[in-house]
Coordinates of C-alpha atoms in Angstrom, one line a residue:
M1 CA 23.4 -10.5 12.4
T2 CA 20.2 -10.8 14.4
I3 CA 19.1 -8.7 17.3
E4 CA 16.0 -10.7 18.0
A5 CA 16.2 -13.0 20.9
G6 CA 16.0 -16.7 20.0
L7 CA 16.8 -16.3 16.3
S8 CA 20.0 -17.4 14.7
P9 CA 21.8 -15.4 12.0
A10 CA 20.0 -15.5 8.7
K11 CA 21.7 -17.4 5.8
F12 CA 22.3 -15.5 2.7
C13 CA 22.4 -17.4 -0.7
D14 CA 22.4 -14.6 -3.3
P15 CA 25.7 -14.8 -5.2
N16 CA 25.1 -11.3 -6.7
L17 CA 24.8 -9.7 -3.2
P18 CA 27.6 -11.3 -1.1
V19 CA 28.0 -10.5 2.5
K20 CA 31.5 -9.9 3.8
K21 CA 33.0 -12.7 5.8
A22 CA 33.2 -10.4 8.8
K23 CA 29.4 -10.8 9.0
S24 CA 29.9 -14.3 10.6
S25 CA 32.9 -13.4 12.8
F26 CA 30.8 -11.9 15.6
S27 CA 30.4 -14.5 18.4
S28 CA 27.3 -14.7 20.6
A29 CA 29.4 -13.6 23.5
W30 CA 30.6 -10.5 21.6
I31 CA 27.1 -9.6 20.6
A32 CA 25.9 -10.0 24.2
A33 CA 28.8 -7.9 25.5
M34 CA 28.1 -5.2 22.9
F35 CA 24.4 -5.2 23.6
L36 CA 25.1 -4.7 27.3
F37 CA 27.5 -1.9 26.4
W38 CA 25.0 -0.2 24.1
S39 CA 22.2 -0.7 26.6
G40 CA 24.2 1.3 29.2
L41 CA 25.1 4.1 26.8
V42 CA 22.5 4.7 24.1
F43 CA 19.8 2.1 24.3
A44 CA 18.7 2.7 27.8
A45 CA 15.4 4.1 26.6
Q46 CA 14.9 1.4 23.9
P47 CA 13.3 -1.6 25.7
L48 CA 11.9 -3.0 22.4
M49 CA 15.2 -3.4 20.6
A50 CA 14.8 -7.2 20.9
Q51 CA 11.9 -7.0 18.5
Y52 CA 14.1 -5.6 15.7
L53 CA 15.6 -8.1 13.2
E54 CA 18.1 -7.4 10.5
L55 CA 17.2 -9.9 7.7
Y56 CA 19.8 -9.1 5.1
D57 CA 22.8 -6.8 4.7
F58 CA 23.2 -5.4 1.2
A59 CA 26.7 -5.4 -0.1
N60 CA 27.0 -4.6 -3.8
A61 CA 24.3 -1.9 -4.1
P62 CA 22.3 0.4 -1.9
G63 CA 19.0 -1.0 -0.5
G64 CA 15.7 0.7 -0.6
S65 CA 15.2 4.2 -1.9
Y66 CA 11.7 5.7 -1.9
P67 CA 9.1 4.3 -2.0
S68 CA 10.6 0.8 -2.6
L69 CA 7.5 -1.0 -1.4
M70 CA 7.9 -4.7 -0.9
A71 CA 5.0 -7.0 -1.7
E72 CA 4.0 -10.3 0.0
G73 CA 3.6 -13.0 -2.6
R74 CA 1.3 -15.9 -2.6
D75 CA 4.1 -18.0 -1.2
G76 CA 4.5 -15.8 1.9
N77 CA 7.8 -14.4 0.8
L78 CA 8.6 -10.7 0.4
Y79 CA 9.5 -9.4 -3.0
G80 CA 11.3 -6.1 -3.6
V81 CA 13.6 -4.2 -5.9
T82 CA 16.9 -2.3 -5.6
A83 CA 17.8 0.5 -8.1
A84 CA 21.3 -0.9 -8.6
G85 CA 23.1 -4.2 -8.3
G86 CA 22.5 -7.4 -10.2
T87 CA 24.5 -9.0 -13.0
A88 CA 24.4 -5.8 -15.1
S89 CA 24.5 -3.3 -12.2
K90 CA 21.1 -1.9 -13.4
G91 CA 19.0 -3.1 -10.5
L92 CA 17.3 -6.3 -9.5
I93 CA 14.2 -8.0 -8.1
F94 CA 14.7 -10.1 -5.0
K95 CA 12.7 -12.3 -2.7
I96 CA 13.3 -12.9 1.0
G97 CA 11.5 -14.9 3.6
P98 CA 10.0 -13.4 6.8
A99 CA 13.1 -14.8 8.6
G100 CA 15.7 -14.0 6.0
N101 CA 17.4 -16.0 3.1
L102 CA 17.5 -13.5 0.2
S103 CA 17.9 -14.6 -3.4
T104 CA 17.8 -12.7 -6.7
V105 CA 14.7 -13.3 -8.9
Y106 CA 15.7 -11.1 -11.9
S107 CA 18.6 -8.8 -12.9
F108 CA 17.7 -5.9 -15.1
D109 CA 19.7 -5.5 -18.3
G110 CA 18.6 -2.1 -19.7
T111 CA 16.8 -3.5 -22.7
H112 CA 14.1 -4.7 -20.3
G113 CA 14.4 -1.7 -18.1
S114 CA 16.8 -0.5 -15.4
T115 CA 16.8 1.3 -12.1
P116 CA 13.5 0.1 -10.6
V117 CA 12.6 2.3 -7.7
G118 CA 8.9 2.1 -6.8
G119 CA 8.7 -1.5 -5.6
L120 CA 6.3 -4.3 -6.5
T121 CA 2.6 -5.1 -6.2
L122 CA 1.0 -8.5 -6.1
G123 CA -1.4 -9.1 -9.0
P124 CA -4.5 -11.2 -9.1
D125 CA -2.7 -13.8 -11.3
G126 CA 0.1 -14.3 -8.7
N127 CA 2.7 -12.3 -10.6
L128 CA 4.4 -9.2 -9.3
Y129 CA 4.0 -5.9 -11.1
G130 CA 6.2 -2.9 -11.1
M131 CA 8.0 -0.2 -13.1
A132 CA 11.6 0.5 -14.1
E133 CA 12.5 4.2 -14.0
Q134 CA 14.9 4.0 -17.0
G135 CA 15.8 1.8 -19.9
G136 CA 13.4 -0.1 -22.1
A137 CA 12.7 0.5 -25.8
N138 CA 12.8 4.3 -25.5
G139 CA 15.0 4.9 -22.5
E140 CA 12.0 6.3 -20.6
G141 CA 11.4 3.3 -18.4
N142 CA 8.7 0.7 -18.6
I143 CA 6.0 -1.3 -16.8
F144 CA 6.6 -5.0 -16.3
K145 CA 5.3 -8.2 -14.6
V146 CA 7.5 -10.9 -13.3
T147 CA 6.7 -14.4 -12.1
P148 CA 7.9 -15.6 -8.7
A149 CA 10.3 -17.8 -10.7
G150 CA 11.9 -14.8 -12.5
V151 CA 10.3 -14.7 -15.9
L152 CA 9.9 -11.0 -16.7
T153 CA 7.6 -9.6 -19.4
V154 CA 7.6 -5.9 -20.4
L155 CA 4.0 -4.7 -20.6
Y156 CA 4.5 -1.2 -21.7
D157 CA 7.5 1.1 -22.7
F158 CA 7.0 4.7 -22.0
K159 CA 7.5 7.1 -24.9
G160 CA 8.3 10.3 -23.0
S161 CA 5.7 12.3 -24.8
G162 CA 1.9 12.1 -24.1
D163 CA 2.4 9.3 -21.5
G164 CA 5.2 10.7 -19.4
G165 CA 8.1 8.4 -18.5
L166 CA 10.8 7.9 -15.8
P167 CA 8.2 6.4 -13.3
V168 CA 9.3 6.2 -9.7
S169 CA 6.0 5.3 -7.9
A170 CA 4.6 1.8 -7.2
L171 CA 1.6 0.5 -8.9
I172 CA -1.7 -0.4 -7.1
F173 CA -4.4 -2.8 -8.2
G174 CA -7.7 -0.9 -8.5
G175 CA -10.0 -3.9 -8.3
D176 CA -11.5 -3.2 -11.7
G177 CA -9.0 -5.3 -13.6
Y178 CA -6.4 -2.4 -14.0
F179 CA -3.3 -1.3 -12.2
Y180 CA -2.9 2.4 -11.5
G181 CA 0.2 4.5 -11.4
T182 CA 1.9 7.8 -12.2
S183 CA 4.8 8.9 -14.4
Y184 CA 7.0 12.0 -14.8
P185 CA 6.3 14.9 -15.1
G186 CA 2.7 14.4 -14.1
Y187 CA 0.5 11.8 -15.6
A188 CA -1.9 9.3 -14.0
F189 CA -2.5 6.1 -16.0
K190 CA -4.0 2.7 -15.8
I191 CA -2.8 -0.6 -17.4
S192 CA -4.3 -4.0 -17.6
P193 CA -2.4 -7.2 -16.8
A194 CA -2.2 -7.8 -20.5
G195 CA -0.6 -4.4 -21.1
V196 CA -3.6 -2.3 -22.3
F197 CA -2.5 1.2 -21.3
H198 CA -4.5 4.4 -20.9
V199 CA -3.6 7.9 -19.7
I200 CA -6.2 9.0 -17.3
A201 CA -5.3 12.6 -16.7
K202 CA -2.6 15.2 -15.9
I203 CA -1.8 15.6 -12.2
P204 CA -0.3 18.6 -10.5
G205 CA 3.3 17.3 -10.6
T206 CA 5.4 14.3 -10.0
S207 CA 4.2 11.7 -7.6
N208 CA 6.8 9.5 -5.9
G209 CA 4.4 7.6 -3.6
P210 CA 1.7 5.3 -5.0
L211 CA -1.9 6.2 -5.5
V212 CA -4.5 5.0 -3.0
R213 CA -8.1 4.1 -3.8
A214 CA -10.3 5.4 -1.0
A215 CA -13.6 4.0 0.2
N216 CA -15.5 6.5 -1.9
G217 CA -13.9 5.1 -5.1
S218 CA -11.7 8.1 -5.9
F219 CA -7.9 7.9 -6.1
Y220 CA -5.7 10.1 -4.0
G221 CA -2.0 11.0 -4.3
V222 CA 0.6 13.6 -3.5
T223 CA 3.2 15.6 -5.5
E224 CA 6.5 16.5 -4.0
F225 CA 6.5 20.0 -5.6
G226 CA 3.9 22.2 -7.3
G227 CA 0.8 23.8 -5.8
T228 CA 0.2 27.4 -4.8
H229 CA 3.4 27.6 -2.8
S230 CA 5.5 25.1 -4.9
A231 CA 5.8 23.0 -1.7
G232 CA 3.7 20.0 -2.9
T233 CA 0.0 19.1 -3.2
I234 CA -2.6 16.5 -2.4
Y235 CA -4.8 15.6 -5.3
R236 CA -7.9 13.5 -6.0
I237 CA -8.8 11.7 -9.2
T238 CA -12.5 10.9 -9.8
G239 CA -13.0 9.4 -13.2
S240 CA -10.8 11.6 -15.4
T241 CA -11.2 14.7 -13.2
V242 CA -8.2 15.8 -11.1
T243 CA -8.7 18.2 -8.2
T244 CA -6.0 19.7 -6.0
I245 CA -7.5 19.4 -2.5
H246 CA -4.6 20.8 -0.6
S247 CA -1.4 22.9 -1.4
F248 CA 1.3 22.7 1.2
A249 CA 2.7 26.0 2.4
G250 CA 5.5 25.2 4.9
P251 CA 3.9 25.6 8.4
D252 CA 1.5 22.8 7.4
G253 CA 4.3 20.8 5.9
S254 CA 6.2 20.7 2.6
Y255 CA 7.5 18.3 0.0
P256 CA 5.5 15.1 0.6
V257 CA 7.1 12.0 -0.9
G258 CA 5.7 8.8 0.6
G259 CA 2.1 9.0 -0.6
L260 CA -1.1 8.5 1.4
V261 CA -2.8 5.6 3.3
E262 CA -6.4 5.2 4.2
A263 CA -6.8 4.5 8.0
S264 CA -9.4 2.7 9.9
D265 CA -11.2 6.0 10.7
G266 CA -11.8 6.6 6.9
N267 CA -9.4 9.5 6.7
L268 CA -6.2 9.7 4.7
Y269 CA -2.8 10.1 6.4
G270 CA 0.6 11.0 5.1
T271 CA 4.0 12.6 5.9
T272 CA 6.1 15.5 4.7
T273 CA 9.8 15.6 4.4
A274 CA 10.1 19.2 5.6
G275 CA 8.0 22.1 6.9
G276 CA 6.2 22.2 10.2
S277 CA 7.2 24.3 13.2
S278 CA 10.9 23.3 13.0
T279 CA 11.2 22.3 9.4
G280 CA 11.5 18.6 10.4
G281 CA 8.4 17.6 8.6
L282 CA 5.1 16.3 10.0
I283 CA 2.3 13.8 9.8
Y284 CA -1.0 15.0 8.5
R285 CA -4.6 13.9 8.1
I286 CA -6.9 14.8 5.2
T287 CA -10.5 13.8 4.8
P288 CA -11.8 12.4 1.5
S289 CA -13.5 15.8 0.9
G290 CA -10.3 17.7 1.6
A291 CA -10.4 18.9 5.2
F292 CA -6.7 19.1 6.3
S293 CA -5.1 19.0 9.7
V294 CA -1.7 18.5 11.2
V295 CA -1.6 15.4 13.5
Y296 CA 2.0 15.3 14.6
D297 CA 4.8 17.8 14.2
F298 CA 8.3 16.3 14.0
D299 CA 10.9 18.3 16.1
S300 CA 14.2 18.7 14.4
V301 CA 15.6 20.5 17.4
H302 CA 14.9 18.0 20.1
T303 CA 15.4 15.0 17.9
S304 CA 14.9 11.9 20.1
A305 CA 11.5 11.2 18.5
G306 CA 12.9 11.3 15.0
Y307 CA 12.3 13.7 12.1
E308 CA 12.1 13.9 8.3
S309 CA 9.9 11.0 7.0
Y310 CA 10.3 10.3 3.3
A311 CA 8.3 7.0 3.7
G312 CA 4.6 6.6 3.6
L313 CA 2.7 5.2 6.5
V314 CA 1.5 1.7 7.2
A315 CA -2.1 1.2 8.3
G316 CA -1.7 -1.6 10.8
E317 CA -4.2 -4.3 11.5
D318 CA -4.6 -2.9 15.0
G319 CA -5.9 0.5 13.6
N320 CA -2.7 2.4 14.4
L321 CA -0.3 3.9 11.9
Y322 CA 3.4 2.9 11.6
G323 CA 6.2 4.7 9.9
V324 CA 9.9 5.6 9.8
T325 CA 12.1 8.7 9.8
I326 CA 15.6 9.1 8.3
W327 CA 17.0 11.2 11.1
G328 CA 16.8 11.6 14.9
G329 CA 16.2 9.0 17.5
L330 CA 18.6 7.9 20.2
N331 CA 21.4 7.5 17.7
G332 CA 20.6 10.1 15.1
Y333 CA 19.8 7.6 12.3
G334 CA 16.1 7.7 12.4
V335 CA 13.3 5.7 14.1
I336 CA 10.4 3.3 13.7
F337 CA 7.3 4.9 15.2
E338 CA 3.7 4.2 16.0
M339 CA 0.9 6.7 16.0
T340 CA -2.8 6.4 16.8
T341 CA -5.3 8.2 14.5
G342 CA -5.8 10.6 17.4
G343 CA -2.2 11.7 17.2
V344 CA -0.6 9.7 20.2
Y345 CA 3.0 9.2 19.0
S346 CA 5.6 6.8 20.3
V347 CA 9.0 5.7 19.2
L348 CA 9.4 1.9 18.9
Y349 CA 13.0 1.6 17.7
S350 CA 16.0 3.8 17.0
F351 CA 18.1 2.8 14.1
D352 CA 21.9 2.6 14.5
A353 CA 24.4 2.4 11.7
P354 CA 25.6 -1.2 12.2
H355 CA 22.0 -2.4 11.7
G356 CA 20.7 0.0 9.1
D357 CA 20.0 3.7 8.8
G358 CA 18.4 5.9 6.1
A359 CA 14.9 4.3 6.1
Y360 CA 13.7 6.1 3.0
A361 CA 11.6 3.1 1.8
T362 CA 8.0 2.8 2.8
P363 CA 7.5 -0.2 5.1
M364 CA 4.8 -2.8 4.9
Q365 CA 3.0 -5.2 7.2
H366 CA 3.3 -9.0 6.5
T367 CA 0.3 -11.2 7.2
N368 CA 2.3 -12.6 10.2
G369 CA 1.7 -9.2 11.8
K370 CA 5.3 -7.9 11.6
I371 CA 6.5 -4.7 9.9
Y372 CA 9.1 -5.1 7.2
G373 CA 11.2 -2.5 5.3
M374 CA 14.5 -1.5 3.8
T375 CA 17.2 1.1 4.6
T376 CA 19.5 2.8 2.1
R377 CA 22.5 3.1 4.4
G378 CA 23.9 1.3 7.3
G379 CA 24.7 -2.4 7.9
L380 CA 28.2 -3.8 8.0
D381 CA 28.8 -2.7 4.4
G382 CA 27.0 0.6 4.6
K383 CA 24.6 -0.3 1.7
G384 CA 21.5 -0.8 3.8
V385 CA 19.5 -3.7 5.1
V386 CA 16.2 -5.5 4.9
Y387 CA 14.7 -5.4 8.4
G388 CA 11.7 -6.7 10.3
Y389 CA 10.1 -5.4 13.4
G390 CA 7.9 -7.5 15.6
R391 CA 5.3 -5.4 17.4
G392 CA 3.2 -8.3 18.6
L393 CA 0.5 -7.5 16.2
A394 CA -2.0 -10.3 15.3
P395 CA -1.7 -12.2 12.1
F396 CA -4.3 -11.2 9.4
V397 CA -5.3 -12.1 5.9
E398 CA -4.6 -9.7 3.0
L399 CA -6.9 -9.3 0.1
V400 CA -5.2 -9.0 -3.3
T401 CA -8.0 -6.5 -4.1
N402 CA -10.6 -5.0 -1.7
W403 CA -13.1 -4.1 -4.4
G404 CA -15.2 -6.4 -6.6
V405 CA -18.7 -7.5 -7.7
V406 CA -20.8 -10.5 -6.6
G407 CA -19.4 -13.7 -8.0
N408 CA -15.9 -12.4 -8.6
N409 CA -13.0 -14.5 -7.2
V410 CA -10.8 -12.6 -4.7
G411 CA -7.3 -13.7 -3.9
V412 CA -6.5 -14.0 -0.1
V413 CA -3.0 -14.2 1.2
G414 CA -2.2 -15.4 4.7
H415 CA -1.2 -18.6 6.5
G416 CA -2.7 -21.8 7.8
F417 CA -5.1 -22.2 4.8
A418 CA -4.4 -25.9 4.3
Q419 CA -7.1 -26.8 6.8
A420 CA -9.3 -23.8 6.2
S421 CA -13.0 -24.7 7.1
G422 CA -14.7 -21.6 5.9
V423 CA -14.5 -18.1 4.4
S424 CA -17.0 -15.3 5.0
F425 CA -17.6 -11.7 3.8
N426 CA -19.0 -9.6 6.6
G427 CA -20.4 -12.9 8.1
T428 CA -21.9 -14.2 4.9
P429 CA -20.4 -17.6 3.9
A430 CA -18.5 -17.8 0.6
S431 CA -17.4 -20.6 -1.6
F432 CA -13.6 -20.9 -1.6
H433 CA -10.7 -22.8 -3.1
V434 CA -7.5 -23.5 -1.2
V435 CA -4.5 -23.2 -3.5
S436 CA -1.8 -23.5 -0.9
D437 CA -1.2 -23.1 2.8
S438 CA -0.6 -19.3 2.2
F439 CA -3.1 -18.6 -0.6
L440 CA -6.8 -19.2 -1.4
T441 CA -9.5 -17.7 -3.6
A442 CA -13.0 -16.9 -2.5
A443 CA -16.1 -15.9 -4.6
V444 CA -17.9 -12.8 -3.4
P445 CA -21.1 -14.2 -2.0
S446 CA -23.4 -11.1 -1.8
G447 CA -23.4 -7.4 -1.3
E448 CA -22.1 -7.6 2.2
T449 CA -19.3 -5.0 2.4
G450 CA -17.2 -5.7 5.4
F451 CA -14.2 -7.6 6.6
V452 CA -13.2 -11.1 5.3
T453 CA -12.7 -13.9 7.8
V454 CA -10.9 -17.2 7.1
N455 CA -11.6 -20.0 9.6
T456 CA -8.4 -22.1 10.1
A457 CA -7.5 -24.9 12.4
S458 CA -5.9 -22.4 14.8
G459 CA -8.8 -20.0 14.8
A460 CA -10.4 -17.2 12.8
I461 CA -8.1 -14.8 10.9
I462 CA -9.6 -11.5 9.8
S463 CA -8.6 -9.2 6.9
N464 CA -6.8 -6.0 7.6
R465 CA -9.0 -4.1 5.2
V466 CA -12.7 -3.9 4.4
F467 CA -13.8 -5.6 1.2
Y468 CA -16.2 -3.3 -0.8
V469 CA -18.8 -5.1 -2.9
T470 CA -19.5 -2.8 -5.9
P471 CA -23.3 -2.7 -6.5
Q472 CA -24.7 -3.3 -10.0
V473 CA -28.0 -2.2 -11.5
T474 CA -28.9 -4.3 -14.4
G475 CA -32.5 -3.1 -15.0
F476 CA -35.8 -1.8 -13.6
S477 CA -39.5 -2.1 -14.4
P478 CA -41.7 -0.5 -15.4
T479 CA -39.5 2.0 -17.3
S480 CA -41.9 4.9 -16.5
G481 CA -44.3 5.9 -13.7
K482 CA -45.8 8.6 -11.6
A483 CA -45.4 9.6 -8.0
G484 CA -46.6 6.7 -5.7
D485 CA -46.0 3.9 -8.3
T486 CA -43.9 0.9 -7.3
I487 CA -40.7 0.2 -9.3
T488 CA -38.6 -2.9 -9.1
I489 CA -34.8 -2.7 -9.5
T490 CA -32.7 -5.8 -10.4
G491 CA -29.0 -6.2 -10.1
A492 CA -26.4 -7.5 -7.6
G493 CA -24.7 -6.3 -4.5
L494 CA -27.9 -4.5 -3.4
I495 CA -28.5 -6.0 0.0
Q496 CA -26.9 -3.1 1.9
A497 CA -28.7 -0.4 -0.1
S498 CA -28.6 2.9 1.9
R499 CA -30.0 5.3 -0.7
I500 CA -31.9 5.4 -3.9
T501 CA -32.4 8.4 -6.2
V502 CA -34.5 9.0 -9.3
G503 CA -33.2 11.8 -11.4
G504 CA -31.2 13.0 -8.4
A505 CA -34.3 13.1 -6.0
S506 CA -34.1 10.8 -3.0
V507 CA -36.5 8.0 -2.6
L508 CA -38.3 8.1 0.7
A509 CA -39.7 4.5 0.8
Y510 CA -37.9 1.4 -0.5
T511 CA -37.7 -2.3 0.4
V512 CA -34.6 -4.5 0.1
N513 CA -36.1 -7.8 -1.1
S514 CA -32.8 -9.6 -1.7
D515 CA -29.3 -9.0 -2.8
S516 CA -30.5 -8.8 -6.4
K517 CA -33.9 -7.0 -6.0
L518 CA -35.2 -3.7 -4.6
T519 CA -38.6 -2.2 -4.8
F520 CA -39.3 1.5 -4.2
T521 CA -42.1 4.1 -4.4
V522 CA -41.6 6.9 -6.8
P523 CA -41.3 10.1 -4.7
A524 CA -43.3 13.2 -5.5
S525 CA -40.0 15.1 -6.1
A526 CA -38.7 12.6 -8.7
V527 CA -37.7 13.9 -12.1
T528 CA -36.9 12.0 -15.3
G529 CA -33.3 10.6 -15.1
K530 CA -31.1 7.7 -14.0
I531 CA -31.9 5.5 -11.0
V532 CA -28.9 5.4 -8.7
V533 CA -28.4 2.9 -5.8
A534 CA -25.9 3.7 -3.1
T535 CA -24.4 1.0 -0.8
P536 CA -21.3 1.0 1.5
G537 CA -19.5 -0.5 -1.6
G538 CA -20.2 2.4 -3.9
K539 CA -22.9 3.7 -6.3
A540 CA -24.5 2.1 -9.3
A541 CA -26.5 3.9 -11.9
S542 CA -29.0 2.4 -14.4
A543 CA -28.1 2.3 -18.0
D544 CA -31.5 3.5 -19.0
T545 CA -33.5 6.6 -18.0
F546 CA -36.6 6.3 -15.9
T547 CA -39.4 8.6 -17.2
V548 CA -41.6 10.4 -14.7
T549 CA -45.2 10.7 -15.9
P550 CA -47.9 13.1 -14.7

């Protein structure tokens, strides 16, 4: 069934997830009559209902649990998982187009994992990466990759000791060639696309939501429990050092599940499932350094605005944040909401049981601008739905990774690439290769950290995230000198250099000669040590030590 004006009912072709025949028995007249009836009773304050589209109605198994992140593939389709269903009833991987038409990509069999929960992430090779919570060689779950055609490869089987197991979070691609994730009862790890696995550190508890790599290069995450008050934490990982930067106490929220997202203002935002002034949960902000504040307090007494958000937030291309709740709204089944980084909150849509409720899964934004997600309940069969919501947001291009060094190829997902005439990074032209109308690769041209723009026949399309060019220091000469001497640094990604230090002391005078060359004057405060160059894309330290002479 569709609720979006001008769209016909989606066709469903998955034999493993049949839709009851009653699905097609609703006539257009009946839908129109019921819409008028609902409009007069419960949807009077919901003018944007026509922008909600039910893409698929699950029948054999519940839809999205948390976080259940869907990923946009190179082909423009959405790829996701369900924790049950499939030929062995152990979960499946599906793909669905932006307008519907769902099909099964892979059915889990236990041997290759079962009960996938976290969702999928697009890798630089075009494959989808994810984790199964259970099954595998040791029964502790595994990490896998799957091709869009359905060929699944197990990359790593958790042992349950020393590496954790039973993973429920989604993976993220860190831009350094590794995927990052977490496992139970509290491990953070990284794994290469070839399956090289490393435990990074112990974290304060179990993370359900995915990690996020912030602009400062550190990773951030949340735990549902743990901390000073056993109500959950926010933690930061820098290298192998884990720091708890906030412990939830109740009034400031409790039991966060959905993870964090970095917004356009450079801060991190998340939700809690409980706590706040009326125990309905809240939306919070935390700076990369750990300054915490409540941005919006859900009201579980006056429920029209929704309450209890298990899902993480979406950083929209317009700079606003989007999310969902599992309860409240006009019908009591939760809402889709929008919030500015300043805390201005508005309800966009109230879920109702016939079209999906129980939006536990974290939604995502497709490059067409629409928001997509899954519900666990509701729909004609009560097993949840895949939905889309058209907010009128502009199309954008999505970067497979938003970190890299000069010369690296970066995957770009979007549309209208067949006639692309140019790609630029922060205005600097880049060489590019069009793979399809929805995917191209571009070589990082210089150290220009900024947004990526693709020029198409219909106009310029800009990335929804900044691309950070990681600086490199490959050498310097001479290797020693006194205050006042001139030193030359060589490397790449240096054109936006904002600070240079020698042994920790700041350089007062330097010249950016090119993207690969800097010259500076040794300051009087310099001490023997590494030379470090900072840019908007990060910091780079010399391999060798500079010696300060008298």
